[in-house]
Coordinates of N, CA and C and ligand atoms in Angstrom, one line a residue:
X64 N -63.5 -88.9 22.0 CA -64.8 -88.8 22.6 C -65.5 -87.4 22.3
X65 N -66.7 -87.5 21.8 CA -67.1 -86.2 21.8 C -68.1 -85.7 22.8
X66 N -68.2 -84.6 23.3 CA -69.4 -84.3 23.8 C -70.7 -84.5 24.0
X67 N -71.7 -84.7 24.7 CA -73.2 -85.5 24.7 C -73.6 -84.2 24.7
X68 N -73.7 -82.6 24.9 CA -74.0 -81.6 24.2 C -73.2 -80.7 24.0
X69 N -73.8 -79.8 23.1 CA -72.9 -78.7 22.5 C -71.5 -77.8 23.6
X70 N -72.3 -77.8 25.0 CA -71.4 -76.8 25.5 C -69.9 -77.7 26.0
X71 N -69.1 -77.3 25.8 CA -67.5 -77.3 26.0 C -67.4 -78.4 25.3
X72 N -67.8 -78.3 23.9 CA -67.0 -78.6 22.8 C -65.6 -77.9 22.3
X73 N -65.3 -78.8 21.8 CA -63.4 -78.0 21.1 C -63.9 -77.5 19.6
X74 N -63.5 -76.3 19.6 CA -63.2 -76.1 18.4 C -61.5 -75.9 18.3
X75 N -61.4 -75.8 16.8 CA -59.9 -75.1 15.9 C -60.0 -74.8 15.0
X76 N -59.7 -73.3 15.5 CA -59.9 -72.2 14.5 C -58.4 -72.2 13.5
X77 N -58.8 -72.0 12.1 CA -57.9 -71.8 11.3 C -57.7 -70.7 10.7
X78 N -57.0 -69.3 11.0 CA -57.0 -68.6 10.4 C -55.5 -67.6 10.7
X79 N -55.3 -67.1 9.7 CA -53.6 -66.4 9.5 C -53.8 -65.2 9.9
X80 N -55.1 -64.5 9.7 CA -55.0 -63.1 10.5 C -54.8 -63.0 12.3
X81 N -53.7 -63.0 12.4 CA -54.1 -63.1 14.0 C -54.7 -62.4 15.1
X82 N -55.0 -61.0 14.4 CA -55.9 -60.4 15.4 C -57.8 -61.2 15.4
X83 N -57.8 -61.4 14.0 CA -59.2 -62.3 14.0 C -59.2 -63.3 14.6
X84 N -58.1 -63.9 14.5 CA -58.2 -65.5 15.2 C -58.3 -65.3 16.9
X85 N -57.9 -64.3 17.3 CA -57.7 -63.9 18.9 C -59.5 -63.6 19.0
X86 N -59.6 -62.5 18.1 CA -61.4 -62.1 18.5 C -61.8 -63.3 18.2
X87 N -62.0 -64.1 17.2 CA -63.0 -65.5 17.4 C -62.6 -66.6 18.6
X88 N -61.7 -66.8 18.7 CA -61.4 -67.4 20.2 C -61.7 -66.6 21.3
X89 N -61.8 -65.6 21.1 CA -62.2 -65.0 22.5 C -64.0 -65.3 22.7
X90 N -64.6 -65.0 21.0 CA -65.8 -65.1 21.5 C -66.4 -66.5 21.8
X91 N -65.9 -67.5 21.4 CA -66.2 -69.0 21.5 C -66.0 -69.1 22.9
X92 N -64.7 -68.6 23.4 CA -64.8 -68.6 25.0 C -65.6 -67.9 25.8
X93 N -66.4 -67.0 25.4 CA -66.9 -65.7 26.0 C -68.2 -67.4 26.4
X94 N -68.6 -67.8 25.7 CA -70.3 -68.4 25.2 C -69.7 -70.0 25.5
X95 N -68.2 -70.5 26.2 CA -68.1 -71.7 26.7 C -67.7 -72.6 25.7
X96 N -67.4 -72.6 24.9 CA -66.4 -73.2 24.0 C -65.2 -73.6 24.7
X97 N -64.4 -74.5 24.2 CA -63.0 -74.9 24.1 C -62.4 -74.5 23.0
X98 N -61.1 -73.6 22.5 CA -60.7 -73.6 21.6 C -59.0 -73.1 21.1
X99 N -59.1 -73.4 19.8 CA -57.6 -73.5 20.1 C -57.5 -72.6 18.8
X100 N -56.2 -72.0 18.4 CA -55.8 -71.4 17.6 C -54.9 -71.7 16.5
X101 N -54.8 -72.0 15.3 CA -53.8 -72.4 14.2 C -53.7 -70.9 13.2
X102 N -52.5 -70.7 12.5 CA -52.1 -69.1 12.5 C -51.8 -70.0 10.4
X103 N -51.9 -71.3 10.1 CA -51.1 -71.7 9.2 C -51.9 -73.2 8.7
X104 N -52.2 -73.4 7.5 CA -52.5 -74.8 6.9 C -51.8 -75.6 7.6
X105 N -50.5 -75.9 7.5 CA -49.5 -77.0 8.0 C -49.8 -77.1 9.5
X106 N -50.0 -75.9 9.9 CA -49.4 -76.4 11.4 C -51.0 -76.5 11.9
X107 N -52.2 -76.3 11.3 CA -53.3 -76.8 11.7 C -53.5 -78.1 11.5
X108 N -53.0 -78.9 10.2 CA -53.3 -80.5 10.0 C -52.3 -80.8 10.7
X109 N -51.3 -80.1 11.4 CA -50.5 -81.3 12.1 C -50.9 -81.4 13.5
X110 N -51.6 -80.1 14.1 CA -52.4 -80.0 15.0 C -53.3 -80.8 15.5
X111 N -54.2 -81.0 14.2 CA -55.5 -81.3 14.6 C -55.7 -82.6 15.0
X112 N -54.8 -83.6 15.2 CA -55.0 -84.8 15.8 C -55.4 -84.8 17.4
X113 N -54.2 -84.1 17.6 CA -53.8 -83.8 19.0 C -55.7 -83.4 20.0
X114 N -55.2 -82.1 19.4 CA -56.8 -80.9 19.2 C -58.1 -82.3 19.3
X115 N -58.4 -82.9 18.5 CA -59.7 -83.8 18.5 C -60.4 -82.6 18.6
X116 N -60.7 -81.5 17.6 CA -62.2 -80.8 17.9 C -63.1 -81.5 16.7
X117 N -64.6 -80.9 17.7 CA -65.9 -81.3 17.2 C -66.4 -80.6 16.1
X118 N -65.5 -79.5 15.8 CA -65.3 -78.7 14.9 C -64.3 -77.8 14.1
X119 N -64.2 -77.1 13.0 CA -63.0 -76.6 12.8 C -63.5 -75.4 12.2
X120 N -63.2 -73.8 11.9 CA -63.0 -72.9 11.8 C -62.5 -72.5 10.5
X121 N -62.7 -72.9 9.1 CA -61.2 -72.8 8.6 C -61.5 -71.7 7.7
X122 N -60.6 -70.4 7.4 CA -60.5 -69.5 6.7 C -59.7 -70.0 5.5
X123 N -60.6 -69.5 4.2 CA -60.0 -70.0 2.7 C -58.9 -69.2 2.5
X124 N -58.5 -68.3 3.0 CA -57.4 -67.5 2.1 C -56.5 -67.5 3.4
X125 N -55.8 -68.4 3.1 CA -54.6 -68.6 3.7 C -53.1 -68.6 3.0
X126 N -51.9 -68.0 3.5 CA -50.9 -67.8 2.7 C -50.1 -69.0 2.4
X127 N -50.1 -70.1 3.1 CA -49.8 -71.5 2.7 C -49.7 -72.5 2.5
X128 N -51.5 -72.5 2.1 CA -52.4 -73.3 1.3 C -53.7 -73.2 1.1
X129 N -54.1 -73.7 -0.2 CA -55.2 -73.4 -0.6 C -57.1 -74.4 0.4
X130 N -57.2 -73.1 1.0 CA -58.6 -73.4 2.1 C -59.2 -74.2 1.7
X131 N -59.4 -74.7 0.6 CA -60.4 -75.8 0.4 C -59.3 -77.3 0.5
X132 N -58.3 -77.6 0.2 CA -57.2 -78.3 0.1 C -57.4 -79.0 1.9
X133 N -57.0 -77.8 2.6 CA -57.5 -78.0 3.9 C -58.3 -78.2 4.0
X134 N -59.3 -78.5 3.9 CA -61.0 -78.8 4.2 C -60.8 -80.4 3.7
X135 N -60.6 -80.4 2.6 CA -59.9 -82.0 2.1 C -59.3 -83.0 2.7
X136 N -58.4 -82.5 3.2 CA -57.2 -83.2 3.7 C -57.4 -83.3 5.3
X137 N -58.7 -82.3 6.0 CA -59.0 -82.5 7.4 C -60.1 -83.8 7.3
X138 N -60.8 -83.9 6.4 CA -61.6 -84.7 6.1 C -61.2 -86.3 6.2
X139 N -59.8 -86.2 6.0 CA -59.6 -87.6 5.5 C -58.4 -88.4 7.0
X140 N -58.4 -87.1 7.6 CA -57.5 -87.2 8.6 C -58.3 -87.5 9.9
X141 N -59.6 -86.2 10.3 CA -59.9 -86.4 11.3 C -61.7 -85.4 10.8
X142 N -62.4 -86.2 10.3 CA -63.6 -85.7 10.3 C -64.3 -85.6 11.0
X143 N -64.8 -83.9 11.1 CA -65.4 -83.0 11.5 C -66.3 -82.2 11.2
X144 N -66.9 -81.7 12.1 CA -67.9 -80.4 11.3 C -66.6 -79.6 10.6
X145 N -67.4 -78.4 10.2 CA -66.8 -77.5 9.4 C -67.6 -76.2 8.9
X146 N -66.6 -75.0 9.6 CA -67.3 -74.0 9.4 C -66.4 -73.1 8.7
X147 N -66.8 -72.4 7.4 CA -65.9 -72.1 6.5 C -66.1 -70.2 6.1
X148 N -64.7 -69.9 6.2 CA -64.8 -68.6 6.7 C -64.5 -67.9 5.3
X149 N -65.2 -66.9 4.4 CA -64.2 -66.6 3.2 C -65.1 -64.8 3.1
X150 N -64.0 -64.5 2.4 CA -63.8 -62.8 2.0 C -65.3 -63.2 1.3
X151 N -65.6 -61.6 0.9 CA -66.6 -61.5 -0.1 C -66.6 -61.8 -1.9
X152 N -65.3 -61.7 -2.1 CA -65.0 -61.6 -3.1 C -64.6 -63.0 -3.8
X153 N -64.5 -63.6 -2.7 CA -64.2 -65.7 -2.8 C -65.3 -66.4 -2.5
X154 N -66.9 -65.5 -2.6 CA -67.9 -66.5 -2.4 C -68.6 -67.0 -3.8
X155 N -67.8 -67.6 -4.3 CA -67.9 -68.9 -5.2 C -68.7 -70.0 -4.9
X156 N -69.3 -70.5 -6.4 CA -69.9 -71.5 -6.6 C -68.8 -72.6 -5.6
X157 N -67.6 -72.4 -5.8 CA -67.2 -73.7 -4.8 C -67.3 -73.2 -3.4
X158 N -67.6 -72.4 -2.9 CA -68.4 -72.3 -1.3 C -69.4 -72.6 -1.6
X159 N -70.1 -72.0 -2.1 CA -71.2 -72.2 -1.9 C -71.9 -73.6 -1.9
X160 N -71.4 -74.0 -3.0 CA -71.5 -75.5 -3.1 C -71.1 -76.3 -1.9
X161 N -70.2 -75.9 -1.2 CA -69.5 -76.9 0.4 C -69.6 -78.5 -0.2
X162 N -69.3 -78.5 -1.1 CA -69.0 -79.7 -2.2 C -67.8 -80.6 -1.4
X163 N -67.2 -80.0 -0.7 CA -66.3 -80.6 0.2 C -66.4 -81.4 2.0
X164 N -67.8 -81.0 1.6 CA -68.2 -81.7 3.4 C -68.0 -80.8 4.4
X165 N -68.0 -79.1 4.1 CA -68.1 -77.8 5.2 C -69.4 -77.6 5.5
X166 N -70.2 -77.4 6.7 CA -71.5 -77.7 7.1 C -72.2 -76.1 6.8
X167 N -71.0 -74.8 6.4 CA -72.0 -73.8 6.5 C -70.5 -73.2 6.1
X168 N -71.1 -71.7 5.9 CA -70.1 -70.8 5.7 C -70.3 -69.4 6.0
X169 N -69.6 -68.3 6.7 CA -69.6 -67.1 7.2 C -69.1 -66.3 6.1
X170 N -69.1 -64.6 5.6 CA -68.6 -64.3 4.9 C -67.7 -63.1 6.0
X171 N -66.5 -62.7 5.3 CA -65.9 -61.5 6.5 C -66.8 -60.1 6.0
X172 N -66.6 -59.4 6.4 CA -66.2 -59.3 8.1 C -67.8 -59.8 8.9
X173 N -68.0 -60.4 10.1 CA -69.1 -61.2 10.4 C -68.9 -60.7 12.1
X174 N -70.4 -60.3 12.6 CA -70.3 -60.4 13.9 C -69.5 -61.5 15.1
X175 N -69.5 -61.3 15.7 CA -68.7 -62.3 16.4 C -70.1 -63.1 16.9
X176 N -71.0 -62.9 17.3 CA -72.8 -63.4 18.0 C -72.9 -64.4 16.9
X177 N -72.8 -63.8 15.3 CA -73.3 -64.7 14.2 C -72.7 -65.7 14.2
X178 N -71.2 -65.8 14.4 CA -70.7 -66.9 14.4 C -71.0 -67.9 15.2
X179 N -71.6 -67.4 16.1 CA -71.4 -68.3 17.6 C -72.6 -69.3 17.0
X180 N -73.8 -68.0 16.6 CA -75.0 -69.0 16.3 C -74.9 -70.1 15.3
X181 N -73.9 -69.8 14.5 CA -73.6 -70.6 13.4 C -73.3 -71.7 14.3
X182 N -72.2 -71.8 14.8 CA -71.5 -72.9 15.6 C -72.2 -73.5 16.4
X183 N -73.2 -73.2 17.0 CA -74.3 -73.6 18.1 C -75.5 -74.9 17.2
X184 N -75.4 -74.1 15.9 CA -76.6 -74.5 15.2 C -75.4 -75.8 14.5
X185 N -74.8 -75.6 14.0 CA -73.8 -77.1 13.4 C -73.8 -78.0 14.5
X186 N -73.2 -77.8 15.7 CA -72.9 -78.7 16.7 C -74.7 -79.4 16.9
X187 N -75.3 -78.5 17.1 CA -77.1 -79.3 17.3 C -77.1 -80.0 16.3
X188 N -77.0 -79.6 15.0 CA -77.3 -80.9 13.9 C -76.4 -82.1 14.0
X189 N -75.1 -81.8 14.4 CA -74.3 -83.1 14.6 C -74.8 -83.8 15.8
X190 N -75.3 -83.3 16.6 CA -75.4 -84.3 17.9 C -76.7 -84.9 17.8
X191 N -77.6 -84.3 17.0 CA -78.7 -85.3 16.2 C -78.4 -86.6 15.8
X192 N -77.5 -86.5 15.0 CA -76.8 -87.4 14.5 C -76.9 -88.7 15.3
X193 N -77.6 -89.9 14.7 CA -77.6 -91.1 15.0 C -76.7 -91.8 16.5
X194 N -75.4 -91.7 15.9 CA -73.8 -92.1 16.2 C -73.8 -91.6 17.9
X195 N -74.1 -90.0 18.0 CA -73.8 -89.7 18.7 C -75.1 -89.1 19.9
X196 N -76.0 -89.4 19.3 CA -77.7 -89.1 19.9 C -77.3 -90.2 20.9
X197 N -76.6 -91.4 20.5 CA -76.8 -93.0 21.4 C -76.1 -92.6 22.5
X198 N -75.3 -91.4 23.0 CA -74.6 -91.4 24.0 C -75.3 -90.6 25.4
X199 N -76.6 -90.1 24.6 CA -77.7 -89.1 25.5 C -78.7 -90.1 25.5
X200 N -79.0 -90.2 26.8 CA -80.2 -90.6 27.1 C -80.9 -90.9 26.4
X201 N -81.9 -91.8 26.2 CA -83.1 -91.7 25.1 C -84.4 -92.5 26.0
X202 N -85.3 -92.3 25.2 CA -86.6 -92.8 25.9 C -86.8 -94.4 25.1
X203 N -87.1 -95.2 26.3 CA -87.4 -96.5 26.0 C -88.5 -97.3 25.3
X204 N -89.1 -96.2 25.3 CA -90.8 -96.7 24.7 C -91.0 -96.0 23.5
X205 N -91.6 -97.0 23.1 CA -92.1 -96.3 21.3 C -93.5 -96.7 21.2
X206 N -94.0 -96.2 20.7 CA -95.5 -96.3 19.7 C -96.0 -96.2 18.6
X207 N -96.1 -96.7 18.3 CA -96.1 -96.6 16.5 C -97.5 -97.4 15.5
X208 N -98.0 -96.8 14.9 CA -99.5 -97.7 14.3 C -100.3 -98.5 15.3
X209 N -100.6 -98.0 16.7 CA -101.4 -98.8 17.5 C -100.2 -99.8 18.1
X210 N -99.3 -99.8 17.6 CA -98.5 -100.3 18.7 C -97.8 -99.9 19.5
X211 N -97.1 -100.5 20.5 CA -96.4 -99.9 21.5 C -95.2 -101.0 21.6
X212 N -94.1 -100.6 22.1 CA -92.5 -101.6 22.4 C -91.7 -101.2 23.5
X213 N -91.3 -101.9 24.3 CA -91.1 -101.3 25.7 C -89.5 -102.1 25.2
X214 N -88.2 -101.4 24.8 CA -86.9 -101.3 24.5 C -86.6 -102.3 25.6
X215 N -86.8 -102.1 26.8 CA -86.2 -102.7 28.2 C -86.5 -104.2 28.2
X216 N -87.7 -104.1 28.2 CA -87.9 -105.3 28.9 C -88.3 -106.4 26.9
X217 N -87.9 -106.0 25.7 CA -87.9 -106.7 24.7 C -89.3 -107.0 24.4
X218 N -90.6 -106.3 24.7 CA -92.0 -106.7 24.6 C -92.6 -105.6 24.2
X219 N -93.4 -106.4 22.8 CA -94.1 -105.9 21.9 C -95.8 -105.7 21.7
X220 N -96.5 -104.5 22.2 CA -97.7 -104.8 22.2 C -98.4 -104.6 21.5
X221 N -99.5 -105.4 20.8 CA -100.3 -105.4 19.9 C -101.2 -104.1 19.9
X222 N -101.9 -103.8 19.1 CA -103.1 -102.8 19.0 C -104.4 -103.6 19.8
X223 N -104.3 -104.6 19.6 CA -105.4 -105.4 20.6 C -105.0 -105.9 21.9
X224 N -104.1 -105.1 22.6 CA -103.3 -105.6 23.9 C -102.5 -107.0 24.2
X225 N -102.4 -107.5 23.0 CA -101.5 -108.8 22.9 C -100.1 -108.8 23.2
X226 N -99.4 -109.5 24.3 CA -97.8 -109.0 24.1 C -97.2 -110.3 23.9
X227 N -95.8 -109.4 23.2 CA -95.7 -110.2 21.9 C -94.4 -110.1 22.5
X228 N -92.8 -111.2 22.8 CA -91.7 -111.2 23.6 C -91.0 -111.5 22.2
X229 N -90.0 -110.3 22.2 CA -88.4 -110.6 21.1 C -87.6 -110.9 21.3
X230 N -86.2 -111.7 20.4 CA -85.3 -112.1 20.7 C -84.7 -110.8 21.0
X231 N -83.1 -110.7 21.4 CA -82.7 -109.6 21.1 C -82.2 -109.1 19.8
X232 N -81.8 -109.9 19.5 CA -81.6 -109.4 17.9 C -82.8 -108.9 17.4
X233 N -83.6 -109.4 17.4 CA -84.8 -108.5 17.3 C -85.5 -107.5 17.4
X234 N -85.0 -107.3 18.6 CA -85.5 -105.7 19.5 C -84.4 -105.1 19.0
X235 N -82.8 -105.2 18.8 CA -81.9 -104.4 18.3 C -82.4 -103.6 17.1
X236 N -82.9 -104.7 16.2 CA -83.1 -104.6 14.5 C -84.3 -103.6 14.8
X237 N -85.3 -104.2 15.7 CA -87.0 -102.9 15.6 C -86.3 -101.7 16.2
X238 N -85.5 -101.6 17.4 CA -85.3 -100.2 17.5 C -84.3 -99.6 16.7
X239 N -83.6 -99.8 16.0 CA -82.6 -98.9 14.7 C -84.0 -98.8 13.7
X240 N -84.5 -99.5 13.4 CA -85.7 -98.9 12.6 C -86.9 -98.1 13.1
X241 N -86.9 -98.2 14.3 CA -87.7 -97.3 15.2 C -87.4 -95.9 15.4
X242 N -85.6 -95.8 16.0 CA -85.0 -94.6 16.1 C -84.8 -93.7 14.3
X243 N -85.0 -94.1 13.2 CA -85.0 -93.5 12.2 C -86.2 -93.9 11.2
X244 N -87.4 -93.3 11.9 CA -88.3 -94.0 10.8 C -89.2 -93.6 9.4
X245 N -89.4 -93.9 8.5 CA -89.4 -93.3 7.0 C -88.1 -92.7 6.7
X246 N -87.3 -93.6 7.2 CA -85.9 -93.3 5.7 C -85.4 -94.7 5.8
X247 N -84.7 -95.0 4.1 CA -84.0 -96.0 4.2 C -83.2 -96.3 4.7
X248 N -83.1 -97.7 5.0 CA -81.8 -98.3 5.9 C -81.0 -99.2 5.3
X249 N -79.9 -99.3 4.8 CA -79.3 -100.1 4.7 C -79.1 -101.2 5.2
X250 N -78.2 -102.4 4.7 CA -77.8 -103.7 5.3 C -76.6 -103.1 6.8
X251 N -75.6 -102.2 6.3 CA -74.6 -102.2 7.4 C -75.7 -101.0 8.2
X252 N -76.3 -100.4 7.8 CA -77.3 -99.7 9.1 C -78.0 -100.7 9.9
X253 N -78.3 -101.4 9.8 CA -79.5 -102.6 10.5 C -78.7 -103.3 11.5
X254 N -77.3 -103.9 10.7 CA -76.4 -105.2 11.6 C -75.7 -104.3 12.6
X255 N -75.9 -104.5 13.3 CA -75.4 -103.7 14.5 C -73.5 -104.3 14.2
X256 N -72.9 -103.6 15.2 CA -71.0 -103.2 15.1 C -70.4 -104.9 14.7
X257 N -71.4 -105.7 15.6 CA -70.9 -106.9 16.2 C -70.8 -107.9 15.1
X258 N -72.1 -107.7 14.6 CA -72.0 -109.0 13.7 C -72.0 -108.2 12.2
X259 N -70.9 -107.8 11.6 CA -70.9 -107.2 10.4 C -70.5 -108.3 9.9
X260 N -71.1 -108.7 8.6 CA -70.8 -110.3 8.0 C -71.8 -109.6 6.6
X261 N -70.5 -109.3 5.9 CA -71.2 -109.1 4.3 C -72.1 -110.2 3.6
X262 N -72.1 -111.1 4.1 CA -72.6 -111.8 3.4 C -73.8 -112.9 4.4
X263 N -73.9 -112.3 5.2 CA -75.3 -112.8 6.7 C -76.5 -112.1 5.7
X264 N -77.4 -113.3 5.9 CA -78.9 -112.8 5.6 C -79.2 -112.7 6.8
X265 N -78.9 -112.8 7.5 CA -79.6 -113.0 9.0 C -80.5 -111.6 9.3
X266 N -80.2 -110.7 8.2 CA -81.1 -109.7 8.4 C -82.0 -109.6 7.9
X267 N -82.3 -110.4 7.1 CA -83.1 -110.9 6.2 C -84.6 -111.4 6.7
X268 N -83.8 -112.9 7.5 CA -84.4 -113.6 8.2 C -85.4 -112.6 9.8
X269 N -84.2 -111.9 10.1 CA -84.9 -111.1 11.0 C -86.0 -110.3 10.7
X270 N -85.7 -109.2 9.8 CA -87.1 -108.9 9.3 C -88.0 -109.4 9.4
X271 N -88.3 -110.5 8.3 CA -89.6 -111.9 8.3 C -89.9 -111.8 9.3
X272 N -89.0 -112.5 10.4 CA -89.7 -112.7 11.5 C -90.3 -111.5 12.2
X273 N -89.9 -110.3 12.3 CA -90.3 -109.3 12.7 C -91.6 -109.2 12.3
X274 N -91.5 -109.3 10.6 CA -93.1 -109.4 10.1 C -94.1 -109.6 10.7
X275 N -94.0 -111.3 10.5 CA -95.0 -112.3 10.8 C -95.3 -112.1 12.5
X276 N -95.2 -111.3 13.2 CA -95.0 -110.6 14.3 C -95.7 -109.4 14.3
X277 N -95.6 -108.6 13.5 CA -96.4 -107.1 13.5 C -96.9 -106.9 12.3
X278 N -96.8 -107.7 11.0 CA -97.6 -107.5 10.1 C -98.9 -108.0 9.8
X279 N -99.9 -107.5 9.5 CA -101.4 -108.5 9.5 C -101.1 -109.1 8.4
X280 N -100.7 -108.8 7.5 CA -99.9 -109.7 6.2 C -98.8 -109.6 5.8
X281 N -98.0 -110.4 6.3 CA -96.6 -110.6 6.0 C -96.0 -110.7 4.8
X282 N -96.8 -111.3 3.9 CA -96.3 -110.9 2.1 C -96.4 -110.0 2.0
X283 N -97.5 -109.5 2.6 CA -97.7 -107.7 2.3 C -97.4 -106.5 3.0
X284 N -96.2 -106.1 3.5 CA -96.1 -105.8 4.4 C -96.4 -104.2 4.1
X285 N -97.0 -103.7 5.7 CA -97.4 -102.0 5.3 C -96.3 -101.3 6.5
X286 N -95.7 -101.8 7.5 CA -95.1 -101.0 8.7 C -93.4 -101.2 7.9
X287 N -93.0 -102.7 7.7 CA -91.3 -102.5 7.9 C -91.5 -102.9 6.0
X288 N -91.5 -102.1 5.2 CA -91.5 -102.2 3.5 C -89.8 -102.5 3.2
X289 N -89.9 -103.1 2.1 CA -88.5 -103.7 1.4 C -88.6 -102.9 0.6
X290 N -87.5 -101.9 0.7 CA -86.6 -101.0 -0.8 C -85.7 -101.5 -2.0
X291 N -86.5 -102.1 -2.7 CA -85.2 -103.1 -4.1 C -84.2 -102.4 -3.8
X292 N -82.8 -103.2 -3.9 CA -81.6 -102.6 -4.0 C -80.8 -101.7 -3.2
X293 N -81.8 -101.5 -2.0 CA -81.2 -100.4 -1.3 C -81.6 -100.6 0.4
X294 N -82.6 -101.4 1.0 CA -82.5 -101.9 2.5 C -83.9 -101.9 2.8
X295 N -84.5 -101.3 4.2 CA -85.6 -101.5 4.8 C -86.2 -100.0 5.0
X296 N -87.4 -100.0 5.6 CA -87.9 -98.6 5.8 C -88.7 -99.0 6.8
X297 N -89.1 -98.1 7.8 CA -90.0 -98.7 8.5 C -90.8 -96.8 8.3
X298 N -92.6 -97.8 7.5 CA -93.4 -96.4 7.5 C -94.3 -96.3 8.8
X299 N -94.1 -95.3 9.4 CA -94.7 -94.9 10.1 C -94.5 -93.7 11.1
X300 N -95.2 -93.0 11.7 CA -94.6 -91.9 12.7 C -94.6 -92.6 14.4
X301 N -93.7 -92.1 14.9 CA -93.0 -93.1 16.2 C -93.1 -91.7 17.3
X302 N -93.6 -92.6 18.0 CA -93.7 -91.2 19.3 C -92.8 -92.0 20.5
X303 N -91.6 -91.7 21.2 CA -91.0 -92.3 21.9 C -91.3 -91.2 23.5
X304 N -91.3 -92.3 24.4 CA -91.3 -91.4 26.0 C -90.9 -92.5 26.7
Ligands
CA478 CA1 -56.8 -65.0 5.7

């Protein structure tokens, strides 16, 4: 389970200097963190199950394996943020690049404040995050091109005050394309957990109907547009309260 905000998140820090690893645990605690300490590659991936942090700490120059290796191999075990700690002299195209799925990188020696902000500012971008936004509260009402959708009660109001009643699959499907709107959506973005069926048009179907519902021309559609080869979009800007 992760946290519904940043404060008393877990971190695990990975790093072999032990006087540093003491000062960044201290300051993560100073500002309300959870955090734990790994002194060694091995004994951090064997750690980190246990640990479940929302994030990880990991310093590249470690004496018993190579930092990015770990960044790899945390990825595939227990994906997380990642905040990547390296000398001046190791800031390479491969940091820089975070080619490995690390969300940012510190260089040494680094205030201890800076870090914090660094870690404050990853955890905010993650809790953005779709997955984990659904665990905070959210506002039930949307608006969007003269329309309006009240989430609760599955009713859709026209720009001409017409209300318009959805199945639920329907109201599922408008608000995933409500909560992310102007970017594409895939097929497994759309079908909610329950009915994953590679091979259901039923999302298909839903659309249409969604259409012929909120589009003034359904062949032509200008709110929920079809992406060849790649899913749905819904254009428009959405004001939710
Ligand atoms: Ca080191």
């Amino acid at each position: 389970m992760k946290p519904s905000d940043a404060s008393n998140a877990m971190i695990h820090v990975l790093e072999d200097e032990g006087e540093i690893g003491r000062l960044i645990c201290a300051a993560l605690t100073e500002y309300g963190f959870r955090s734990e300490l790994s002194g060694s590659g091995r004994q951090f991936l064997q750690r980190v199950r246990q640990t479940n942090p929302d994030l990880c700490i990991i310093d590249l120059g470690l004496p018993d394996m190579d930092g990015m290796q770990v960044v790899r191999e945390l990825q595939e075990k227990q994906p997380c943020a990642v905040l990547i700690l390296t000398g001046r002299n190791d800031v390479t195209d491969r940091v820089l690049g975070l080619e490995l799925g690390a969300d940012d990188y510190l260089v040494k020696p680094f205030e201890p404040r800076e870090l914090v902000a660094r870690v404050r500012s990853i955890l905010r971008r993650y809790l953005k995050n779709p997955q984990q936004a659904e665990a905070v509260a959210e506002p039930q009402m949307a608006r969007f091109s003269g329309w309006q959708f009240d989430i609760q009660r599955l009713l859709l109001q026209a720009p001409d005050g017409r209300e318009i009643h959805l199945s639920a699959a329907e109201a599922g499907l408008l608000t995933t394309l409500l909560r992310r709107p102007n970017k594409i959506l895939n097929r497994e973005q759309l079908l909610g957990e329950r009915d994953v069926d590679p091979f259901d048009r039923s999302i298909d179907v839903r659309i249409s109907r969604l259409r012929r519902k909120l589009e003034e021309d359904p062949q032509n559609p200008r709110i929920i547009k079809t992406v060849y080869g790649a899913g749905y979009m819904l254009t428009a800007s959405v004001d939710w309260s």
